[in-house]
mmCIF file of C-alpha atoms in Angstrom:
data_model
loop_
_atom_site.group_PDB
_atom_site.id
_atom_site.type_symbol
_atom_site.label_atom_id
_atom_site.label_comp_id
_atom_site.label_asym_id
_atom_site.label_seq_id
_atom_site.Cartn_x
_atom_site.Cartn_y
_atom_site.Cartn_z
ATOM 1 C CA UNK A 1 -167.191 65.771 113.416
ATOM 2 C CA UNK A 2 -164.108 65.486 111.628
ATOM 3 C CA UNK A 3 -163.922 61.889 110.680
ATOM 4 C CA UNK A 4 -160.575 62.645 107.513
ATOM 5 C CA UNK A 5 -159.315 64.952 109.845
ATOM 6 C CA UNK A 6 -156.436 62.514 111.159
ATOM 7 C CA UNK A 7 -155.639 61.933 107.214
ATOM 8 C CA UNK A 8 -153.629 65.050 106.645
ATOM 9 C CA UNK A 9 -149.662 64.958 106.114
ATOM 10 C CA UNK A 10 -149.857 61.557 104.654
ATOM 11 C CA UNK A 11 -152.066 59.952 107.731
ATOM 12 C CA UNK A 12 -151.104 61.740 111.080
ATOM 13 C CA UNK A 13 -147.925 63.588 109.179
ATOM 14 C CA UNK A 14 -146.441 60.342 109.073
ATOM 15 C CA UNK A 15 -146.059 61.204 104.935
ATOM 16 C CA UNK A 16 -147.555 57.680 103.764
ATOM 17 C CA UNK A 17 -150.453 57.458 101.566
ATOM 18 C CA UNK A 18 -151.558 60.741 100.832
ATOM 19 C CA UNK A 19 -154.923 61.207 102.757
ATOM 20 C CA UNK A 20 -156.792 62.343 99.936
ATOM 21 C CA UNK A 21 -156.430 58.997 98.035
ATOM 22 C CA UNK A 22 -157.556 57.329 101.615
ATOM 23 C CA UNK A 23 -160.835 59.801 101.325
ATOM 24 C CA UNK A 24 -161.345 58.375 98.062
ATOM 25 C CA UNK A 25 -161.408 54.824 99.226
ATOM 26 C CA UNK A 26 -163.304 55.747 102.453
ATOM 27 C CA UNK A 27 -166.141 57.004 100.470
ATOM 28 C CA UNK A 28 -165.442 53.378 97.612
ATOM 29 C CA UNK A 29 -165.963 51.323 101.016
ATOM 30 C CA UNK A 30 -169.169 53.119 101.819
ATOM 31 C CA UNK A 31 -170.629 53.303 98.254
ATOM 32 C CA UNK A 32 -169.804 49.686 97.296
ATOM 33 C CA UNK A 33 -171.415 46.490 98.824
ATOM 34 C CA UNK A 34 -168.390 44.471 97.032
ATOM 35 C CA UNK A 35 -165.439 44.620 98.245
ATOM 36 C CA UNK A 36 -163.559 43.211 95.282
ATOM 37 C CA UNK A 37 -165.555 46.083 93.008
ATOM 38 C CA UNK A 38 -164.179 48.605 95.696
ATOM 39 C CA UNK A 39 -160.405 47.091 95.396
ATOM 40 C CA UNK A 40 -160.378 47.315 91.743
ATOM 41 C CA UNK A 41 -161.668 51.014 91.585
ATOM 42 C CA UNK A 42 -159.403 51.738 94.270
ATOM 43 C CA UNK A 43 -156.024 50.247 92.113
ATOM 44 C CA UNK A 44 -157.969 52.344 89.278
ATOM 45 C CA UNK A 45 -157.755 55.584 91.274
ATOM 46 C CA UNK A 46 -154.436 54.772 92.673
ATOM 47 C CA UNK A 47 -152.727 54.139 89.343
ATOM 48 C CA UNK A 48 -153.944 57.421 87.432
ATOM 49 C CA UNK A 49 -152.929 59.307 90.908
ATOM 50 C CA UNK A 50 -149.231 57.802 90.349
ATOM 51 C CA UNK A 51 -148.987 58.578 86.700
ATOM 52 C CA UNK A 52 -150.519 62.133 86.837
ATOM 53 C CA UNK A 53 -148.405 63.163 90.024
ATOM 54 C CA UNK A 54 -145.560 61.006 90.208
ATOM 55 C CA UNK A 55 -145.768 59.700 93.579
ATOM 56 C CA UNK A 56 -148.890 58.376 95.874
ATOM 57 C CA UNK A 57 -146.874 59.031 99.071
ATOM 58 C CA UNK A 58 -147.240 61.935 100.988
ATOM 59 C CA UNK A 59 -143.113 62.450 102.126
ATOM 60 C CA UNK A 60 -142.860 62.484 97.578
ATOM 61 C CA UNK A 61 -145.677 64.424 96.645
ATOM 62 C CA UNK A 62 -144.551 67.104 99.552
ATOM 63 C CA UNK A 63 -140.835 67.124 98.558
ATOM 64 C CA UNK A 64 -139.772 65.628 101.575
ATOM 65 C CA UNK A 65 -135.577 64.659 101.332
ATOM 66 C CA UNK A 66 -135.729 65.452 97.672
ATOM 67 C CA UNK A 67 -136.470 69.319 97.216
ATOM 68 C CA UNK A 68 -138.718 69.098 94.582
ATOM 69 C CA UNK A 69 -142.461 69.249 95.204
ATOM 70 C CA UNK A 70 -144.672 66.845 93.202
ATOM 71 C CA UNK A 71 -147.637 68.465 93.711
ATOM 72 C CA UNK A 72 -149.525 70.396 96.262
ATOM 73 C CA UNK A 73 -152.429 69.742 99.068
ATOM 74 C CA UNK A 74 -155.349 71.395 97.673
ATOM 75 C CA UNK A 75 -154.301 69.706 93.687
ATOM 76 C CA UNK A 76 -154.196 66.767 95.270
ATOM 77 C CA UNK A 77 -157.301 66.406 96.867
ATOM 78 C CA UNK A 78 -158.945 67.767 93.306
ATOM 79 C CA UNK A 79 -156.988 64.809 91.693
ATOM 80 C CA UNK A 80 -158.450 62.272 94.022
ATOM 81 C CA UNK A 81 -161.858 63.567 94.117
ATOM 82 C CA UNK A 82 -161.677 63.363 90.318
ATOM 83 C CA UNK A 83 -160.553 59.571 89.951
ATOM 84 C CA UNK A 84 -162.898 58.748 92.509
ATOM 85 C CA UNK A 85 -165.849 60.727 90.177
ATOM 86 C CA UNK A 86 -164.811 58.686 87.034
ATOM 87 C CA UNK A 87 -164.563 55.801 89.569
ATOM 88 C CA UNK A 88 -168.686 56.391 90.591
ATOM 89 C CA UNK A 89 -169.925 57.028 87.505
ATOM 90 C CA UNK A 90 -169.118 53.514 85.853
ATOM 91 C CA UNK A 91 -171.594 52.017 88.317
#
């Protein structure tokens, strides 16, 4: 089962939210029996994503209309899965 699978291309390659930051707060949702804790580590993960990359959208990170690729897939992903680390570890 592929339950991220429909994620990919900024959910369903509509290029919103890049998928890998909606992993992250898949995984916040199921770790966190408070969902105010798992808003605030979300914001947390959301805000380093912007300032290291630029962008949280899929259509900017991917170039989309302006040419210039913010970052790629597989860097994203490693971002994300490192936020969401720092994120886990403060519990």
């Amino acid at each position: 089962m592929n339950i991220a699978g429909a994620f990919g291309g900024g959910m369903g390659n509509m290029e919103g939210t890049c998928g890998a930051l909606v992993g992250a707060g898949l995984v916040l949702g199921l770790v966190n029996k408070d969902k105010v804790k798992s808003m605030k580590q979300m914001r947390q993960i959301m805000s380093k994503f912007q300032e290291r990359n630029g962008a949280t959208q899929c259509k900017l990170l991917k170039g989309v209309g302006i040419e210039v690729v913010l970052r790629e897939c597989p860097d994203c992903v490693a971002d994300a899965a490192e936020f969401l680390e720092e994120q886990l570890k403060q519990e």
